[in-house]
Amino acid sequence: MGSSSSKSKPVAPVPISTTVTVHTTVQTSTAALPDSEGESLFDNPDISYFALAFISGILSTLLVVAVVCLIRKRYKRSQENLQEQIPSKTQREESAENIQNEVFYASVVIKPQPKAAPV
């Protein structure tokens, strides 16, 4: 149907050139590796962090207890100083207050009346 000029010519793939460069570095150490016999329990960083957290918890608890004790001691001293500054009352005033503040209890006994004899 068509002439030879209208037919497509096959295209051959052109090879793609790629270049990959790999650099490697190897470091060697002359220090000997530690033996399992010489390892310490605290060489593991996780155990060290737990030990540090435990010790800091104990120390912070002691600090809080010390602060609370000092505050209570200061409060008691201030209360004692206030009581010393207030003049004490005489014995008559104190005894009069005690009598006014007393509560008296009365006891009542109810005796049943004897039943009357029928007539």
Short mmCIF file of C-alpha atoms in Angstrom, two decimals:
data_model
loop_
_atom_site.label_atom_id
_atom_site.label_comp_id
_atom_site.label_asym_id
_atom_site.label_seq_id
_atom_site.Cartn_x
_atom_site.Cartn_y
_atom_site.Cartn_z
CA MET A 1 0.00 0.00 0.00
CA GLY A 2 2.65 2.41 0.55
CA SER A 3 5.94 2.94 -1.09
CA SER A 4 9.19 1.89 0.36
CA SER A 5 9.89 5.43 1.52
CA SER A 6 6.84 5.50 3.81
CA LYS A 7 7.85 2.41 5.78
CA SER A 8 9.60 3.05 9.12
CA LYS A 9 13.09 1.86 9.51
CA PRO A 10 14.01 -0.21 12.59
CA VAL A 11 15.93 1.70 15.26
CA ALA A 12 18.78 -0.06 16.99
CA PRO A 13 19.19 0.72 20.75
CA VAL A 14 22.19 2.82 21.62
CA PRO A 15 24.17 1.50 24.60
CA ILE A 16 24.28 3.86 27.65
CA SER A 17 27.56 4.11 29.39
CA THR A 18 27.50 4.40 33.22
CA THR A 19 30.39 4.78 35.58
CA VAL A 20 30.18 3.77 39.27
CA THR A 21 32.97 4.69 41.64
CA VAL A 22 33.13 3.02 45.07
CA HIS A 23 35.43 4.28 47.82
CA THR A 24 36.04 2.12 50.87
CA THR A 25 38.05 2.92 53.94
CA VAL A 26 39.23 0.30 56.39
CA GLN A 27 40.53 1.32 59.79
CA THR A 28 42.48 -1.05 61.92
CA SER A 29 43.23 -0.71 65.60
CA THR A 30 46.14 -2.17 67.45
CA ALA A 31 44.27 -2.13 70.83
CA ALA A 32 43.19 -5.53 72.03
CA LEU A 33 39.50 -6.23 72.43
CA PRO A 34 38.35 -6.52 76.06
CA ASP A 35 37.89 -10.01 77.38
CA SER A 36 34.53 -11.05 78.75
CA GLU A 37 36.22 -11.73 82.10
CA GLY A 38 37.31 -8.10 82.48
CA GLU A 39 33.91 -6.52 81.76
CA SER A 40 32.28 -4.64 84.57
CA LEU A 41 28.57 -4.49 85.35
CA PHE A 42 28.65 -0.72 84.86
CA ASP A 43 30.15 -0.92 81.36
CA ASN A 44 26.61 -1.27 80.02
CA PRO A 45 25.21 2.28 79.64
CA ASP A 46 21.63 1.18 80.41
CA ILE A 47 22.63 -0.14 83.83
CA SER A 48 24.60 3.03 84.50
CA TYR A 49 21.56 5.17 83.69
CA PHE A 50 19.33 3.10 85.96
CA ALA A 51 21.84 3.34 88.81
CA LEU A 52 22.12 7.10 88.31
CA ALA A 53 18.32 7.48 88.31
CA PHE A 54 18.01 5.39 91.48
CA ILE A 55 20.66 7.37 93.36
CA SER A 56 19.22 10.70 92.23
CA GLY A 57 15.75 9.55 93.37
CA ILE A 58 17.07 8.74 96.83
CA LEU A 59 18.89 12.05 97.10
CA SER A 60 15.87 14.07 95.96
CA THR A 61 13.68 12.25 98.50
CA LEU A 62 16.13 13.09 101.28
CA LEU A 63 16.16 16.71 100.16
CA VAL A 64 12.36 16.94 100.29
CA VAL A 65 12.27 15.35 103.77
CA ALA A 66 14.94 17.76 105.02
CA VAL A 67 13.04 20.79 103.67
CA VAL A 68 9.79 19.62 105.28
CA CYS A 69 11.54 19.07 108.63
CA LEU A 70 13.09 22.53 108.52
CA ILE A 71 9.75 24.16 107.71
CA ARG A 72 8.04 22.35 110.61
CA LYS A 73 10.84 23.32 112.99
CA ARG A 74 10.60 26.97 111.97
CA TYR A 75 6.80 26.90 112.36
CA LYS A 76 7.08 25.46 115.90
CA ARG A 77 9.61 28.14 116.87
CA SER A 78 7.35 30.90 115.60
CA GLN A 79 4.42 29.47 117.59
CA GLU A 80 6.56 29.32 120.75
CA ASN A 81 7.66 32.93 120.22
CA LEU A 82 4.04 34.04 119.82
CA GLN A 83 3.08 32.32 123.08
CA GLU A 84 5.94 34.01 124.91
CA GLN A 85 4.86 37.42 123.61
CA ILE A 86 1.25 37.02 124.78
CA PRO A 87 1.05 37.79 128.52
CA SER A 88 -0.15 34.84 130.53
CA LYS A 89 -3.46 35.11 132.35
CA THR A 90 -3.75 34.99 136.10
CA GLN A 91 -4.99 31.87 137.82
CA ARG A 92 -8.33 33.46 138.68
CA GLU A 93 -9.04 34.30 135.03
CA GLU A 94 -8.08 30.79 133.94
CA SER A 95 -10.23 29.13 136.60
CA ALA A 96 -13.18 31.39 135.68
CA GLU A 97 -12.80 30.36 132.03
CA ASN A 98 -12.62 26.67 132.99
CA ILE A 99 -15.85 26.94 135.02
CA GLN A 100 -17.63 28.65 132.12
CA ASN A 101 -16.48 26.03 129.64
CA GLU A 102 -17.50 23.03 131.76
CA VAL A 103 -20.42 20.94 130.67
CA PHE A 104 -22.71 19.63 133.37
CA TYR A 105 -24.62 16.42 132.92
CA ALA A 106 -27.78 15.61 134.84
CA SER A 107 -29.05 12.14 135.35
CA VAL A 108 -32.74 11.42 135.62
CA VAL A 109 -34.11 8.20 137.06
CA ILE A 110 -37.71 7.31 136.30
CA LYS A 111 -39.35 4.90 138.73
CA PRO A 112 -42.48 3.10 137.62
CA GLN A 113 -45.57 3.55 139.80
CA PRO A 114 -47.01 0.46 141.38
CA LYS A 115 -50.17 -0.79 139.72
CA ALA A 116 -53.36 -0.19 141.56
CA ALA A 117 -55.24 -3.23 142.76
CA PRO A 118 -58.60 -3.80 141.09
CA VAL A 119 -61.59 -2.99 143.25
#
